[in-house]
Amino acid sequence: MKKAKAFRVFAFLFFQNPHLLAQKRTLHPTSAVLKFKKRYSTAEVNMAEFRLCAFSDEADRALEGQISALSRNGVSRMEIRGVDGKNVADIDVAAACEIKKRLDGNGIEVFSIGSPIGKIGIKDPLQPEIDRLSRLIETARVLGAEKMRIFSFYIPKGEDADPYFDEVGERLLRFTEAAEGSGILLCHENEKGIFGDTATRCLKLLDALPKIKGVYDPANFMQCGEEPIAAYGLLASYLEYIHIKDAARDGSIHPAGYGDCRMEELLTACAKNGHLCLTAEPHLKIFAGLAALENDSAEDLSRKYSRGFKTNGEAFDVAIRSLKTVIEKTGNTYR
């Protein structure tokens, strides 16, 4: 009876699992069951530990408020973009040293520089942007960051982006030359209105420029009419880290799990592929500096980013809590 029961278990597992079917050898039923359990244990396959990061300038324009927001949400990494009303590109080395000191004292590290580099028109002069990148690299090194977010230039409205590929590629190559030997990895983010606002054009850039990695933003893809999950599948092998904000099909931004970007499915895939660095980018309430970051009218900003929160801190807290909830639903952990 025991042998018959063991064989029935083995037969069920064998014929339900293509990996075992493909094996061209005879397996002892008991050993097959043990090997199956070892290989397909839920804990072994699904458990991953995500590392949480955030654009804390969405919680407060002041560094003190940003530190407070990160600390109360248990987040120890920031993607620095704005501090005390200044864009990170306008922070000098002396100010960066002071910021670094205050962050270190509170157990917070700068994971990446959320720079505006490349958010200029494709026809704008390039040298000033290279000079700005060089200054930002020095700032990044002072802050201890190893990554920097960049963009691939705004294309004139109404024009087809594809013919600009060579020019965009040449400009981004100049960026990589400026960063050579600095220890700073340049990471291209998909963004509305730039050359790399679709998955296929991002793929074309990242394939041609191996020294640049990708930052994947599902909401930006959704706002460009792309399917975020399909875009992730196309770009997965080129990605360095992930921005977390969710969007509905009408372009409005929502907490993770409340839009149409299929965040649970996305984070399950991220865990499988080892994309464990997640930067929360709430965009749930208009914050200081947003207008300078977005190529939208005031009316569009209000429609997309006003979710009824009383304060920026409240919106930030909800964004982090929602991200943690989605991670927990996938069966993974975070720190």
CSV table of C-alpha atoms in Angstrom, one decimal, residues 79-202:
chain,number,residue,atom,x,y,z
A,79,GLU,CA,17.3,58.8,-4.7
A,80,ILE,CA,18.3,62.4,-4.2
A,81,ARG,CA,16.6,64.9,-6.5
A,82,GLY,CA,15.9,68.0,-4.6
A,83,VAL,CA,17.1,69.4,-1.2
A,84,ASP,CA,16.0,72.6,0.5
A,85,GLY,CA,14.4,73.8,-2.7
A,86,LYS,CA,17.4,73.1,-4.9
A,87,ASN,CA,17.6,70.6,-7.6
A,88,VAL,CA,20.5,68.2,-7.0
A,89,ALA,CA,22.2,69.5,-10.2
A,90,ASP,CA,22.5,72.9,-8.4
A,91,ILE,CA,24.0,71.6,-5.2
A,92,ASP,CA,27.7,72.4,-4.9
A,93,VAL,CA,30.4,70.2,-3.3
A,94,ALA,CA,30.3,72.1,0.0
A,95,ALA,CA,26.6,71.6,0.4
A,96,ALA,CA,26.9,68.0,-0.7
A,97,CYS,CA,29.4,67.4,2.1
A,98,GLU,CA,27.0,68.8,4.7
A,99,ILE,CA,24.1,66.7,3.3
A,100,LYS,CA,26.2,63.6,3.4
A,101,LYS,CA,27.1,64.3,7.0
A,102,ARG,CA,23.5,64.7,8.1
A,103,LEU,CA,22.4,61.6,6.2
A,104,ASP,CA,25.1,59.5,7.7
A,105,GLY,CA,24.1,60.7,11.1
A,106,ASN,CA,20.6,59.3,10.5
A,107,GLY,CA,21.6,56.0,8.9
A,108,ILE,CA,20.5,57.1,5.4
A,109,GLU,CA,22.5,56.4,2.2
A,110,VAL,CA,22.2,58.0,-1.2
A,111,PHE,CA,21.4,55.1,-3.5
A,112,SER,CA,21.2,57.1,-6.7
A,113,ILE,CA,21.2,60.6,-8.1
A,114,GLY,CA,17.8,61.5,-9.6
A,115,SER,CA,19.4,63.9,-12.0
A,116,PRO,CA,17.7,66.0,-14.8
A,117,ILE,CA,20.6,65.2,-17.2
A,118,GLY,CA,19.3,64.7,-20.7
A,119,LYS,CA,16.0,66.5,-20.0
A,120,ILE,CA,16.8,69.1,-22.7
A,121,GLY,CA,15.7,69.4,-26.3
A,122,ILE,CA,17.5,67.3,-28.8
A,123,LYS,CA,18.4,70.5,-30.7
A,124,ASP,CA,19.7,72.3,-27.5
A,125,PRO,CA,23.5,72.8,-27.2
A,126,LEU,CA,25.1,69.7,-25.7
A,127,GLN,CA,28.3,71.1,-24.1
A,128,PRO,CA,26.5,72.9,-21.2
A,129,GLU,CA,24.8,69.6,-20.3
A,130,ILE,CA,28.1,67.7,-20.4
A,131,ASP,CA,29.5,70.4,-18.0
A,132,ARG,CA,26.5,70.0,-15.7
A,133,LEU,CA,27.0,66.2,-15.8
A,134,SER,CA,30.6,66.5,-14.8
A,135,ARG,CA,29.7,68.7,-11.8
A,136,LEU,CA,27.0,66.2,-10.8
A,137,ILE,CA,29.5,63.4,-11.0
A,138,GLU,CA,31.6,65.2,-8.4
A,139,THR,CA,28.5,65.7,-6.2
A,140,ALA,CA,27.6,62.0,-6.6
A,141,ARG,CA,31.0,60.9,-5.4
A,142,VAL,CA,30.8,63.2,-2.4
A,143,LEU,CA,27.3,61.8,-1.5
A,144,GLY,CA,28.5,58.2,-2.0
A,145,ALA,CA,26.1,57.4,-4.8
A,146,GLU,CA,27.1,54.9,-7.5
A,147,LYS,CA,24.2,55.4,-9.9
A,148,MET,CA,22.8,58.4,-11.8
A,149,ARG,CA,19.5,58.6,-13.6
A,150,ILE,CA,19.6,60.3,-17.0
A,151,PHE,CA,17.2,61.0,-20.0
A,152,SER,CA,17.4,60.8,-23.8
A,153,PHE,CA,16.3,64.4,-24.8
A,154,TYR,CA,13.0,65.8,-25.7
A,155,ILE,CA,11.9,65.4,-29.3
A,156,PRO,CA,10.1,68.3,-31.0
A,157,LYS,CA,6.4,68.0,-30.5
A,158,GLY,CA,4.7,66.5,-33.5
A,159,GLU,CA,7.9,64.9,-35.0
A,160,ASP,CA,8.7,61.2,-35.3
A,161,ALA,CA,11.3,60.3,-32.8
A,162,ASP,CA,12.9,57.4,-34.7
A,163,PRO,CA,15.0,59.5,-37.1
A,164,TYR,CA,16.7,61.1,-34.1
A,165,PHE,CA,18.3,57.7,-33.0
A,166,ASP,CA,21.8,58.4,-34.3
A,167,GLU,CA,21.9,61.9,-32.8
A,168,VAL,CA,20.5,60.7,-29.4
A,169,GLY,CA,23.0,57.8,-29.4
A,170,GLU,CA,25.9,60.2,-30.1
A,171,ARG,CA,24.9,62.5,-27.3
A,172,LEU,CA,24.5,59.7,-24.8
A,173,LEU,CA,27.9,58.3,-25.8
A,174,ARG,CA,29.3,61.7,-24.9
A,175,PHE,CA,27.7,61.3,-21.5
A,176,THR,CA,29.4,57.9,-21.0
A,177,GLU,CA,32.7,59.4,-21.9
A,178,ALA,CA,32.2,62.1,-19.3
A,179,ALA,CA,31.5,59.5,-16.7
A,180,GLU,CA,34.3,57.2,-17.7
A,181,GLY,CA,36.4,56.1,-14.7
A,182,SER,CA,34.2,58.0,-12.1
A,183,GLY,CA,32.6,54.9,-10.7
A,184,ILE,CA,29.2,56.3,-11.5
A,185,LEU,CA,26.8,54.1,-13.6
A,186,LEU,CA,24.5,56.1,-15.9
A,187,CYS,CA,21.0,54.7,-15.9
A,188,HIS,CA,18.5,55.8,-18.6
A,189,GLU,CA,14.8,56.3,-17.5
A,190,ASN,CA,11.9,56.1,-19.9
A,191,GLU,CA,10.1,59.4,-19.7
A,192,LYS,CA,7.2,61.0,-21.6
A,193,GLY,CA,8.2,63.0,-24.6
A,194,ILE,CA,11.9,62.0,-24.8
A,195,PHE,CA,13.4,59.7,-27.4
A,196,GLY,CA,13.3,56.8,-25.0
A,197,ASP,CA,9.6,56.9,-24.1
A,198,THR,CA,8.6,53.6,-25.6
A,199,ALA,CA,10.0,50.2,-24.8
A,200,THR,CA,11.3,49.5,-28.4
A,201,ARG,CA,13.3,52.8,-28.5
A,202,CYS,CA,14.6,52.2,-25.0
